[in-house]
Structures are given as structure tokens and as C-alpha cells.
């Protein structure tokens, strides 16, 4: 049997999944998805965690490309990266379709 090679798409999907792999990050994404943009302080205000922890979660989401931030001294404004969010949705959808074929010998049937 041939060895599988990881594709750039699989690596990117894994990065999206890792960034979304924490409940606080999911909460942040939900919060941002309901707004066009908001400041760090607005996000911190609704989460029961320290500013440094919020910052760390935002960094993970930003590094994965799911959100973007702009500095408007002295504040930082965040929003969903719509282009990458759409890409992540497509990639996850495709993965779930590919991993559960409608073959008789599939564990999904």
C-alpha cells in the first residue's frame, strides 16, 4: 500500500481545526460573526477570562487566518476574515463528504 502524502490543503484544514479547537475560540468566532468589527475591549468584556488569555486566543485565530486585526492606536479592531472563513467552510464540508462515501462497505452506511 502506498504511503499517504500530506497535501497543503490538509495542512491548512488542520490549522483551521486546531484554531477552532477551544471553546473560548468558538465563542470569540460567534461573537465576531455577529458584528462587522469590534475592539479587543469589547471581546474581553464578554469573556470571563484574563486579558492576556483573550489576547492569546485572538492570536491563534489570527495566525490561522480565521480573523484579522487592525491597529487603530491605542486599540486593536478585529473581524472575521470572510475569505478564509468561506474557504474553511468549503474545506470542512468537502472533507466530511469525502470521508463518508455512500459505498456499501462504508462504516457510514
PDB file of N, CA and C in Angstrom:
ATOM      1  N   UNK A   1       0.850  -1.179   0.000  1.00  0.00           N
ATOM      2  CA  UNK A   1       0.000   0.000   0.000  1.00  0.00           C
ATOM      3  C   UNK A   1       0.897   1.244   0.000  1.00  0.00           C
ATOM      4  N   UNK A   2       0.563   2.215  -0.827  1.00  0.00           N
ATOM      5  CA  UNK A   2       1.343   3.442  -0.949  1.00  0.00           C
ATOM      6  C   UNK A   2       1.142   4.320   0.287  1.00  0.00           C
ATOM      7  N   UNK A   3       2.201   5.010   0.657  1.00  0.00           N
ATOM      8  CA  UNK A   3       2.123   5.932   1.798  1.00  0.00           C
ATOM      9  C   UNK A   3       1.388   7.196   1.370  1.00  0.00           C
ATOM     10  N   UNK A   4       0.615   7.721   2.291  1.00  0.00           N
ATOM     11  CA  UNK A   4      -0.108   8.959   2.027  1.00  0.00           C
ATOM     12  C   UNK A   4       0.817  10.156   2.213  1.00  0.00           C
ATOM     13  N   UNK A   5       0.704  11.089   1.342  1.00  0.00           N
ATOM     14  CA  UNK A   5       1.434  12.350   1.460  1.00  0.00           C
ATOM     15  C   UNK A   5       0.451  13.428   1.928  1.00  0.00           C
ATOM     16  N   UNK A   6       0.865  14.224   2.876  1.00  0.00           N
ATOM     17  CA  UNK A   6       0.022  15.328   3.325  1.00  0.00           C
ATOM     18  C   UNK A   6       0.017  16.417   2.270  1.00  0.00           C
ATOM     19  N   UNK A   7      -1.168  16.898   1.958  1.00  0.00           N
ATOM     20  CA  UNK A   7      -1.289  17.962   0.964  1.00  0.00           C
ATOM     21  C   UNK A   7      -1.301  19.316   1.679  1.00  0.00           C
ATOM     22  N   UNK A   8      -0.971  20.369   0.957  1.00  0.00           N
ATOM     23  CA  UNK A   8      -1.077  21.710   1.557  1.00  0.00           C
ATOM     24  C   UNK A   8      -2.503  22.006   2.032  1.00  0.00           C
ATOM     25  N   UNK A   9      -3.491  21.482   1.321  1.00  0.00           N
ATOM     26  CA  UNK A   9      -4.886  21.694   1.717  1.00  0.00           C
ATOM     27  C   UNK A   9      -5.183  21.010   3.052  1.00  0.00           C
ATOM     28  N   UNK A  10      -4.661  19.793   3.234  1.00  0.00           N
ATOM     29  CA  UNK A  10      -4.864  19.087   4.502  1.00  0.00           C
ATOM     30  C   UNK A  10      -4.179  19.819   5.650  1.00  0.00           C
ATOM     31  N   UNK A  11      -3.011  20.336   5.394  1.00  0.00           N
ATOM     32  CA  UNK A  11      -2.299  21.094   6.435  1.00  0.00           C
ATOM     33  C   UNK A  11      -3.059  22.360   6.802  1.00  0.00           C
ATOM     34  N   UNK A  12      -3.618  23.026   5.796  1.00  0.00           N
ATOM     35  CA  UNK A  12      -4.376  24.250   6.066  1.00  0.00           C
ATOM     36  C   UNK A  12      -5.655  23.936   6.839  1.00  0.00           C
ATOM     37  N   UNK A  13      -6.346  22.873   6.443  1.00  0.00           N
ATOM     38  CA  UNK A  13      -7.558  22.468   7.142  1.00  0.00           C
ATOM     39  C   UNK A  13      -7.250  22.113   8.596  1.00  0.00           C
ATOM     40  N   UNK A  14      -6.138  21.430   8.816  1.00  0.00           N
ATOM     41  CA  UNK A  14      -5.728  21.086  10.179  1.00  0.00           C
ATOM     42  C   UNK A  14      -5.447  22.348  10.995  1.00  0.00           C
ATOM     43  N   UNK A  15      -4.887  23.357  10.367  1.00  0.00           N
ATOM     44  CA  UNK A  15      -4.608  24.624  11.066  1.00  0.00           C
ATOM     45  C   UNK A  15      -5.913  25.306  11.471  1.00  0.00           C
ATOM     46  N   UNK A  16      -6.884  25.309  10.545  1.00  0.00           N
ATOM     47  CA  UNK A  16      -8.203  25.867  10.874  1.00  0.00           C
ATOM     48  C   UNK A  16      -8.812  25.094  12.038  1.00  0.00           C
ATOM     49  N   UNK A  17      -8.749  23.754  11.968  1.00  0.00           N
ATOM     50  CA  UNK A  17      -9.345  22.911  13.001  1.00  0.00           C
ATOM     51  C   UNK A  17      -8.676  23.148  14.351  1.00  0.00           C
ATOM     52  N   UNK A  18      -7.358  23.245  14.347  1.00  0.00           N
ATOM     53  CA  UNK A  18      -6.641  23.483  15.605  1.00  0.00           C
ATOM     54  C   UNK A  18      -7.048  24.827  16.214  1.00  0.00           C
ATOM     55  N   UNK A  19      -7.159  25.838  15.373  1.00  0.00           N
ATOM     56  CA  UNK A  19      -7.540  27.169  15.873  1.00  0.00           C
ATOM     57  C   UNK A  19      -8.951  27.156  16.452  1.00  0.00           C
ATOM     58  N   UNK A  20      -9.820  26.330  15.908  1.00  0.00           N
ATOM     59  CA  UNK A  20     -11.192  26.259  16.401  1.00  0.00           C
ATOM     60  C   UNK A  20     -11.358  25.205  17.486  1.00  0.00           C
ATOM     61  N   UNK A  21     -10.257  24.598  17.916  1.00  0.00           N
ATOM     62  CA  UNK A  21     -10.318  23.501  18.861  1.00  0.00           C
ATOM     63  C   UNK A  21     -10.403  23.892  20.318  1.00  0.00           C
ATOM     64  N   UNK A  22     -10.850  25.077  20.618  1.00  0.00           N
ATOM     65  CA  UNK A  22     -11.007  25.503  22.011  1.00  0.00           C
ATOM     66  C   UNK A  22     -12.351  26.224  22.141  1.00  0.00           C
ATOM     67  N   UNK A  23     -13.132  25.919  23.182  1.00  0.00           N
ATOM     68  CA  UNK A  23     -14.460  26.536  23.318  1.00  0.00           C
ATOM     69  C   UNK A  23     -14.431  28.063  23.376  1.00  0.00           C
ATOM     70  N   UNK A  24     -13.387  28.631  23.962  1.00  0.00           N
ATOM     71  CA  UNK A  24     -13.305  30.095  24.024  1.00  0.00           C
ATOM     72  C   UNK A  24     -13.130  30.674  22.620  1.00  0.00           C
ATOM     73  N   UNK A  25     -12.362  30.007  21.785  1.00  0.00           N
ATOM     74  CA  UNK A  25     -12.167  30.495  20.415  1.00  0.00           C
ATOM     75  C   UNK A  25     -13.456  30.391  19.614  1.00  0.00           C
ATOM     76  N   UNK A  26     -14.219  29.341  19.868  1.00  0.00           N
ATOM     77  CA  UNK A  26     -15.522  29.217  19.212  1.00  0.00           C
ATOM     78  C   UNK A  26     -16.420  30.371  19.656  1.00  0.00           C
ATOM     79  N   UNK A  27     -16.398  30.693  20.945  1.00  0.00           N
ATOM     80  CA  UNK A  27     -17.195  31.811  21.461  1.00  0.00           C
ATOM     81  C   UNK A  27     -16.756  33.123  20.818  1.00  0.00           C
ATOM     82  N   UNK A  28     -15.462  33.320  20.673  1.00  0.00           N
ATOM     83  CA  UNK A  28     -14.947  34.540  20.039  1.00  0.00           C
ATOM     84  C   UNK A  28     -15.414  34.609  18.586  1.00  0.00           C
ATOM     85  N   UNK A  29     -15.334  33.490  17.868  1.00  0.00           N
ATOM     86  CA  UNK A  29     -15.782  33.473  16.472  1.00  0.00           C
ATOM     87  C   UNK A  29     -17.272  33.785  16.370  1.00  0.00           C
ATOM     88  N   UNK A  30     -18.082  33.213  17.259  1.00  0.00           N
ATOM     89  CA  UNK A  30     -19.518  33.520  17.267  1.00  0.00           C
ATOM     90  C   UNK A  30     -19.744  35.004  17.528  1.00  0.00           C
ATOM     91  N   UNK A  31     -19.034  35.548  18.492  1.00  0.00           N
ATOM     92  CA  UNK A  31     -19.164  36.962  18.840  1.00  0.00           C
ATOM     93  C   UNK A  31     -18.808  37.847  17.645  1.00  0.00           C
ATOM     94  N   UNK A  32     -17.675  37.551  17.003  1.00  0.00           N
ATOM     95  CA  UNK A  32     -17.237  38.356  15.863  1.00  0.00           C
ATOM     96  C   UNK A  32     -18.144  38.179  14.648  1.00  0.00           C
ATOM     97  N   UNK A  33     -18.682  36.989  14.474  1.00  0.00           N
ATOM     98  CA  UNK A  33     -19.542  36.717  13.316  1.00  0.00           C
ATOM     99  C   UNK A  33     -20.837  37.529  13.367  1.00  0.00           C
ATOM    100  N   UNK A  34     -21.216  37.977  14.551  1.00  0.00           N
ATOM    101  CA  UNK A  34     -22.439  38.767  14.707  1.00  0.00           C
ATOM    102  C   UNK A  34     -22.201  40.270  14.512  1.00  0.00           C
ATOM    103  N   UNK A  35     -20.951  40.634  14.223  1.00  0.00           N
ATOM    104  CA  UNK A  35     -20.591  42.046  14.064  1.00  0.00           C
ATOM    105  C   UNK A  35     -19.701  42.216  12.838  1.00  0.00           C
ATOM    106  N   UNK A  36     -19.676  43.404  12.308  1.00  0.00           N
ATOM    107  CA  UNK A  36     -18.734  43.684  11.219  1.00  0.00           C
ATOM    108  C   UNK A  36     -17.317  43.762  11.755  1.00  0.00           C
ATOM    109  N   UNK A  37     -17.193  44.345  12.942  1.00  0.00           N
ATOM    110  CA  UNK A  37     -15.885  44.502  13.573  1.00  0.00           C
ATOM    111  C   UNK A  37     -16.108  44.910  15.025  1.00  0.00           C
ATOM    112  N   UNK A  38     -15.083  44.709  15.837  1.00  0.00           N
ATOM    113  CA  UNK A  38     -15.147  45.187  17.216  1.00  0.00           C
ATOM    114  C   UNK A  38     -13.740  45.286  17.788  1.00  0.00           C
ATOM    115  N   UNK A  39     -13.628  45.993  18.871  1.00  0.00           N
ATOM    116  CA  UNK A  39     -12.336  46.215  19.511  1.00  0.00           C
ATOM    117  C   UNK A  39     -12.045  45.126  20.536  1.00  0.00           C
ATOM    118  N   UNK A  40     -10.773  44.975  20.839  1.00  0.00           N
ATOM    119  CA  UNK A  40     -10.318  43.993  21.822  1.00  0.00           C
ATOM    120  C   UNK A  40     -11.110  44.110  23.120  1.00  0.00           C
ATOM    121  N   UNK A  41     -11.296  45.326  23.591  1.00  0.00           N
ATOM    122  CA  UNK A  41     -12.005  45.551  24.853  1.00  0.00           C
ATOM    123  C   UNK A  41     -13.430  45.023  24.828  1.00  0.00           C
ATOM    124  N   UNK A  42     -14.090  45.116  23.666  1.00  0.00           N
ATOM    125  CA  UNK A  42     -15.452  44.587  23.535  1.00  0.00           C
ATOM    126  C   UNK A  42     -15.456  43.069  23.703  1.00  0.00           C
ATOM    127  N   UNK A  43     -14.433  42.419  23.144  1.00  0.00           N
ATOM    128  CA  UNK A  43     -14.334  40.962  23.240  1.00  0.00           C
ATOM    129  C   UNK A  43     -14.019  40.561  24.680  1.00  0.00           C
ATOM    130  N   UNK A  44     -13.052  41.253  25.273  1.00  0.00           N
ATOM    131  CA  UNK A  44     -12.663  40.939  26.656  1.00  0.00           C
ATOM    132  C   UNK A  44     -13.821  41.137  27.621  1.00  0.00           C
ATOM    133  N   UNK A  45     -14.631  42.140  27.350  1.00  0.00           N
ATOM    134  CA  UNK A  45     -15.754  42.462  28.232  1.00  0.00           C
ATOM    135  C   UNK A  45     -16.752  41.311  28.355  1.00  0.00           C
ATOM    136  N   UNK A  46     -16.922  40.519  27.304  1.00  0.00           N
ATOM    137  CA  UNK A  46     -17.938  39.460  27.320  1.00  0.00           C
ATOM    138  C   UNK A  46     -17.385  38.093  27.718  1.00  0.00           C
ATOM    139  N   UNK A  47     -16.079  38.005  27.892  1.00  0.00           N
ATOM    140  CA  UNK A  47     -15.467  36.725  28.265  1.00  0.00           C
ATOM    141  C   UNK A  47     -14.977  36.769  29.714  1.00  0.00           C
ATOM    142  N   UNK A  48     -15.218  35.704  30.453  1.00  0.00           N
ATOM    143  CA  UNK A  48     -14.816  35.679  31.875  1.00  0.00           C
ATOM    144  C   UNK A  48     -13.366  35.216  32.072  1.00  0.00           C
ATOM    145  N   UNK A  49     -12.457  35.751  31.266  1.00  0.00           N
ATOM    146  CA  UNK A  49     -11.048  35.344  31.358  1.00  0.00           C
ATOM    147  C   UNK A  49     -10.150  36.579  31.297  1.00  0.00           C
ATOM    148  N   UNK A  50      -8.911  36.389  31.667  1.00  0.00           N
ATOM    149  CA  UNK A  50      -7.940  37.485  31.717  1.00  0.00           C
ATOM    150  C   UNK A  50      -7.645  38.035  30.324  1.00  0.00           C
ATOM    151  N   UNK A  51      -7.255  39.302  30.278  1.00  0.00           N
ATOM    152  CA  UNK A  51      -6.913  39.956  29.010  1.00  0.00           C
ATOM    153  C   UNK A  51      -5.815  39.207  28.260  1.00  0.00           C
ATOM    154  N   UNK A  52      -4.816  38.742  28.995  1.00  0.00           N
ATOM    155  CA  UNK A  52      -3.706  38.026  28.354  1.00  0.00           C
ATOM    156  C   UNK A  52      -4.196  36.741  27.682  1.00  0.00           C
ATOM    157  N   UNK A  53      -5.153  36.083  28.298  1.00  0.00           N
ATOM    158  CA  UNK A  53      -5.700  34.848  27.735  1.00  0.00           C
ATOM    159  C   UNK A  53      -6.537  35.153  26.496  1.00  0.00           C
ATOM    160  N   UNK A  54      -7.333  36.199  26.551  1.00  0.00           N
ATOM    161  CA  UNK A  54      -8.102  36.623  25.372  1.00  0.00           C
ATOM    162  C   UNK A  54      -7.142  36.933  24.233  1.00  0.00           C
ATOM    163  N   UNK A  55      -6.103  37.653  24.538  1.00  0.00           N
ATOM    164  CA  UNK A  55      -5.102  38.014  23.532  1.00  0.00           C
ATOM    165  C   UNK A  55      -4.474  36.779  22.900  1.00  0.00           C
ATOM    166  N   UNK A  56      -4.184  35.783  23.714  1.00  0.00           N
ATOM    167  CA  UNK A  56      -3.592  34.544  23.219  1.00  0.00           C
ATOM    168  C   UNK A  56      -4.558  33.821  22.269  1.00  0.00           C
ATOM    169  N   UNK A  57      -5.825  33.768  22.630  1.00  0.00           N
ATOM    170  CA  UNK A  57      -6.822  33.129  21.769  1.00  0.00           C
ATOM    171  C   UNK A  57      -6.984  33.901  20.454  1.00  0.00           C
ATOM    172  N   UNK A  58      -7.000  35.215  20.540  1.00  0.00           N
ATOM    173  CA  UNK A  58      -7.105  36.025  19.325  1.00  0.00           C
ATOM    174  C   UNK A  58      -5.891  35.798  18.421  1.00  0.00           C
ATOM    175  N   UNK A  59      -4.729  35.673  19.009  1.00  0.00           N
ATOM    176  CA  UNK A  59      -3.513  35.411  18.231  1.00  0.00           C
ATOM    177  C   UNK A  59      -3.607  34.094  17.477  1.00  0.00           C
ATOM    178  N   UNK A  60      -4.107  33.063  18.137  1.00  0.00           N
ATOM    179  CA  UNK A  60      -4.274  31.753  17.488  1.00  0.00           C
ATOM    180  C   UNK A  60      -5.227  31.849  16.301  1.00  0.00           C
ATOM    181  N   UNK A  61      -6.350  32.520  16.501  1.00  0.00           N
ATOM    182  CA  UNK A  61      -7.327  32.667  15.426  1.00  0.00           C
ATOM    183  C   UNK A  61      -6.781  33.505  14.279  1.00  0.00           C
ATOM    184  N   UNK A  62      -6.035  34.526  14.633  1.00  0.00           N
ATOM    185  CA  UNK A  62      -5.445  35.398  13.612  1.00  0.00           C
ATOM    186  C   UNK A  62      -4.358  34.657  12.840  1.00  0.00           C
ATOM    187  N   UNK A  63      -3.518  33.920  13.547  1.00  0.00           N
ATOM    188  CA  UNK A  63      -2.444  33.165  12.912  1.00  0.00           C
ATOM    189  C   UNK A  63      -2.993  32.126  11.932  1.00  0.00           C
ATOM    190  N   UNK A  64      -4.143  31.546  12.255  1.00  0.00           N
ATOM    191  CA  UNK A  64      -4.778  30.570  11.375  1.00  0.00           C
ATOM    192  C   UNK A  64      -5.480  31.248  10.196  1.00  0.00           C
ATOM    193  N   UNK A  65      -5.650  32.556  10.289  1.00  0.00           N
ATOM    194  CA  UNK A  65      -6.293  33.286   9.205  1.00  0.00           C
ATOM    195  C   UNK A  65      -7.797  33.378   9.310  1.00  0.00           C
ATOM    196  N   UNK A  66      -8.367  32.947  10.444  1.00  0.00           N
ATOM    197  CA  UNK A  66      -9.822  32.991  10.587  1.00  0.00           C
ATOM    198  C   UNK A  66     -10.338  34.371  10.968  1.00  0.00           C
ATOM    199  N   UNK A  67      -9.484  35.168  11.599  1.00  0.00           N
ATOM    200  CA  UNK A  67      -9.844  36.556  11.916  1.00  0.00           C
ATOM    201  C   UNK A  67      -8.706  37.453  11.452  1.00  0.00           C
ATOM    202  N   UNK A  68      -8.994  38.728  11.416  1.00  0.00           N
ATOM    203  CA  UNK A  68      -7.949  39.705  11.121  1.00  0.00           C
ATOM    204  C   UNK A  68      -8.094  40.873  12.082  1.00  0.00           C
ATOM    205  N   UNK A  69      -6.990  41.530  12.309  1.00  0.00           N
ATOM    206  CA  UNK A  69      -6.984  42.649  13.239  1.00  0.00           C
ATOM    207  C   UNK A  69      -6.261  43.840  12.643  1.00  0.00           C
ATOM    208  N   UNK A  70      -6.759  45.010  12.966  1.00  0.00           N
ATOM    209  CA  UNK A  70      -6.120  46.245  12.531  1.00  0.00           C
ATOM    210  C   UNK A  70      -5.865  47.117  13.736  1.00  0.00           C
ATOM    211  N   UNK A  71      -4.701  47.713  13.733  1.00  0.00           N
ATOM    212  CA  UNK A  71      -4.341  48.585  14.849  1.00  0.00           C
ATOM    213  C   UNK A  71      -4.870  49.977  14.562  1.00  0.00           C
ATOM    214  N   UNK A  72      -5.656  50.469  15.492  1.00  0.00           N
ATOM    215  CA  UNK A  72      -6.148  51.842  15.463  1.00  0.00           C
ATOM    216  C   UNK A  72      -5.756  52.440  16.807  1.00  0.00           C
ATOM    217  N   UNK A  73      -4.501  52.923  16.897  1.00  0.00           N
ATOM    218  CA  UNK A  73      -3.958  53.343  18.192  1.00  0.00           C
ATOM    219  C   UNK A  73      -4.954  54.126  19.031  1.00  0.00           C
ATOM    220  N   UNK A  74      -5.056  53.781  20.276  1.00  0.00           N
ATOM    221  CA  UNK A  74      -4.304  52.765  21.010  1.00  0.00           C
ATOM    222  C   UNK A  74      -5.018  51.405  21.039  1.00  0.00           C
ATOM    223  N   UNK A  75      -5.978  51.178  20.155  1.00  0.00           N
ATOM    224  CA  UNK A  75      -6.785  49.963  20.205  1.00  0.00           C
ATOM    225  C   UNK A  75      -6.515  49.059  19.006  1.00  0.00           C
ATOM    226  N   UNK A  76      -6.969  47.805  19.135  1.00  0.00           N
ATOM    227  CA  UNK A  76      -6.908  46.858  18.024  1.00  0.00           C
ATOM    228  C   UNK A  76      -8.340  46.437  17.710  1.00  0.00           C
ATOM    229  N   UNK A  77      -8.677  46.510  16.427  1.00  0.00           N
ATOM    230  CA  UNK A  77     -10.018  46.161  15.973  1.00  0.00           C
ATOM    231  C   UNK A  77      -9.954  44.817  15.249  1.00  0.00           C
ATOM    232  N   UNK A  78     -10.893  43.919  15.543  1.00  0.00           N
ATOM    233  CA  UNK A  78     -10.913  42.579  14.965  1.00  0.00           C
ATOM    234  C   UNK A  78     -12.183  42.340  14.174  1.00  0.00           C
ATOM    235  N   UNK A  79     -12.081  41.436  13.205  1.00  0.00           N
ATOM    236  CA  UNK A  79     -13.244  40.979  12.454  1.00  0.00           C
ATOM    237  C   UNK A  79     -12.943  39.602  11.867  1.00  0.00           C
ATOM    238  N   UNK A  80     -13.994  38.920  11.432  1.00  0.00           N
ATOM    239  CA  UNK A  80     -13.850  37.629  10.755  1.00  0.00           C
ATOM    240  C   UNK A  80     -13.168  37.873   9.419  1.00  0.00           C
ATOM    241  N   UNK A  81     -12.220  37.017   9.071  1.00  0.00           N
ATOM    242  CA  UNK A  81     -11.618  37.058   7.730  1.00  0.00           C
ATOM    243  C   UNK A  81     -12.569  36.289   6.830  1.00  0.00           C
ATOM    244  N   UNK A  82     -13.464  36.994   6.171  1.00  0.00           N
ATOM    245  CA  UNK A  82     -14.560  36.376   5.407  1.00  0.00           C
ATOM    246  C   UNK A  82     -14.052  35.418   4.325  1.00  0.00           C
ATOM    247  N   UNK A  83     -12.979  35.778   3.670  1.00  0.00           N
ATOM    248  CA  UNK A  83     -12.436  34.936   2.599  1.00  0.00           C
ATOM    249  C   UNK A  83     -11.973  33.580   3.149  1.00  0.00           C
ATOM    250  N   UNK A  84     -11.202  33.609   4.238  1.00  0.00           N
ATOM    251  CA  UNK A  84     -10.717  32.362   4.830  1.00  0.00           C
ATOM    252  C   UNK A  84     -11.828  31.594   5.539  1.00  0.00           C
ATOM    253  N   UNK A  85     -12.809  32.305   6.076  1.00  0.00           N
ATOM    254  CA  UNK A  85     -13.945  31.647   6.710  1.00  0.00           C
ATOM    255  C   UNK A  85     -14.715  30.844   5.668  1.00  0.00           C
ATOM    256  N   UNK A  86     -14.915  31.433   4.499  1.00  0.00           N
ATOM    257  CA  UNK A  86     -15.600  30.743   3.404  1.00  0.00           C
ATOM    258  C   UNK A  86     -14.780  29.526   2.962  1.00  0.00           C
ATOM    259  N   UNK A  87     -13.468  29.702   2.862  1.00  0.00           N
ATOM    260  CA  UNK A  87     -12.584  28.600   2.480  1.00  0.00           C
ATOM    261  C   UNK A  87     -12.651  27.470   3.506  1.00  0.00           C
ATOM    262  N   UNK A  88     -12.601  27.799   4.784  1.00  0.00           N
ATOM    263  CA  UNK A  88     -12.668  26.782   5.839  1.00  0.00           C
ATOM    264  C   UNK A  88     -13.984  26.018   5.753  1.00  0.00           C
ATOM    265  N   UNK A  89     -15.075  26.728   5.561  1.00  0.00           N
ATOM    266  CA  UNK A  89     -16.384  26.083   5.449  1.00  0.00           C
ATOM    267  C   UNK A  89     -16.402  25.098   4.272  1.00  0.00           C
ATOM    268  N   UNK A  90     -15.857  25.523   3.132  1.00  0.00           N
ATOM    269  CA  UNK A  90     -15.809  24.648   1.961  1.00  0.00           C
ATOM    270  C   UNK A  90     -14.923  23.428   2.204  1.00  0.00           C
ATOM    271  N   UNK A  91     -13.775  23.654   2.826  1.00  0.00           N
ATOM    272  CA  UNK A  91     -12.834  22.561   3.064  1.00  0.00           C
ATOM    273  C   UNK A  91     -13.406  21.535   4.053  1.00  0.00           C
ATOM    274  N   UNK A  92     -14.029  22.000   5.134  1.00  0.00           N
ATOM    275  CA  UNK A  92     -14.633  21.076   6.095  1.00  0.00           C
ATOM    276  C   UNK A  92     -15.785  20.309   5.442  1.00  0.00           C
ATOM    277  N   UNK A  93     -16.592  21.004   4.683  1.00  0.00           N
ATOM    278  CA  UNK A  93     -17.715  20.364   4.012  1.00  0.00           C
ATOM    279  C   UNK A  93     -17.227  19.272   3.063  1.00  0.00           C
ATOM    280  N   UNK A  94     -16.202  19.586   2.285  1.00  0.00           N
ATOM    281  CA  UNK A  94     -15.647  18.613   1.351  1.00  0.00           C
ATOM    282  C   UNK A  94     -15.049  17.415   2.083  1.00  0.00           C
ATOM    283  N   UNK A  95     -14.357  17.680   3.176  1.00  0.00           N
ATOM    284  CA  UNK A  95     -13.760  16.594   3.942  1.00  0.00           C
ATOM    285  C   UNK A  95     -14.832  15.641   4.468  1.00  0.00           C
ATOM    286  N   UNK A  96     -15.922  16.195   5.005  1.00  0.00           N
ATOM    287  CA  UNK A  96     -16.985  15.345   5.529  1.00  0.00           C
ATOM    288  C   UNK A  96     -17.661  14.549   4.420  1.00  0.00           C
ATOM    289  N   UNK A  97     -17.799  15.138   3.257  1.00  0.00           N
ATOM    290  CA  UNK A  97     -18.358  14.406   2.125  1.00  0.00           C
ATOM    291  C   UNK A  97     -17.417  13.292   1.692  1.00  0.00           C
ATOM    292  N   UNK A  98     -16.124  13.590   1.602  1.00  0.00           N
ATOM    293  CA  UNK A  98     -15.137  12.609   1.158  1.00  0.00           C
ATOM    294  C   UNK A  98     -14.960  11.474   2.162  1.00  0.00           C
ATOM    295  N   UNK A  99     -15.107  11.766   3.438  1.00  0.00           N
ATOM    296  CA  UNK A  99     -14.850  10.761   4.473  1.00  0.00           C
ATOM    297  C   UNK A  99     -16.041   9.863   4.745  1.00  0.00           C
ATOM    298  N   UNK A 100     -17.151  10.135   4.166  1.00  0.00           N
ATOM    299  CA  UNK A 100     -18.332   9.316   4.406  1.00  0.00           C
ATOM    300  C   UNK A 100     -19.010   8.998   3.076  1.00  0.00           C
ATOM    301  N   UNK A 101     -18.343   8.192   2.238  1.00  0.00           N
ATOM    302  CA  UNK A 101     -18.933   7.865   0.947  1.00  0.00           C
ATOM    303  C   UNK A 101     -20.182   7.003   1.102  1.00  0.00           C
ATOM    304  N   UNK A 102     -20.930   6.900   0.058  1.00  0.00           N
ATOM    305  CA  UNK A 102     -22.173   6.118   0.110  1.00  0.00           C
ATOM    306  C   UNK A 102     -21.934   4.717  -0.467  1.00  0.00           C
ATOM    307  N   UNK A 103     -20.808   4.139  -0.177  1.00  0.00           N
ATOM    308  CA  UNK A 103     -20.491   2.785  -0.634  1.00  0.00           C
ATOM    309  C   UNK A 103     -21.047   1.777   0.366  1.00  0.00           C
ATOM    310  N   UNK A 104     -21.351   0.612  -0.118  1.00  0.00           N
ATOM    311  CA  UNK A 104     -21.925  -0.440   0.730  1.00  0.00           C
ATOM    312  C   UNK A 104     -20.962  -0.873   1.834  1.00  0.00           C
ATOM    313  N   UNK A 105     -19.653  -0.829   1.562  1.00  0.00           N
ATOM    314  CA  UNK A 105     -18.692  -1.284   2.569  1.00  0.00           C
ATOM    315  C   UNK A 105     -18.244  -0.155   3.499  1.00  0.00           C
ATOM    316  N   UNK A 106     -18.862   0.988   3.396  1.00  0.00           N
ATOM    317  CA  UNK A 106     -18.502   2.126   4.243  1.00  0.00           C
ATOM    318  C   UNK A 106     -19.066   1.933   5.654  1.00  0.00           C
ATOM    319  N   UNK A 107     -18.327   2.406   6.635  1.00  0.00           N
ATOM    320  CA  UNK A 107     -18.827   2.340   8.011  1.00  0.00           C
ATOM    321  C   UNK A 107     -19.951   3.346   8.227  1.00  0.00           C
ATOM    322  N   UNK A 108     -20.163   4.230   7.272  1.00  0.00           N
ATOM    323  CA  UNK A 108     -21.202   5.248   7.405  1.00  0.00           C
ATOM    324  C   UNK A 108     -22.580   4.753   6.952  1.00  0.00           C
ATOM    325  N   UNK A 109     -22.604   3.638   6.232  1.00  0.00           N
ATOM    326  CA  UNK A 109     -23.881   3.202   5.667  1.00  0.00           C
ATOM    327  C   UNK A 109     -24.704   2.398   6.651  1.00  0.00           C
TER     328      UNK A 109
END
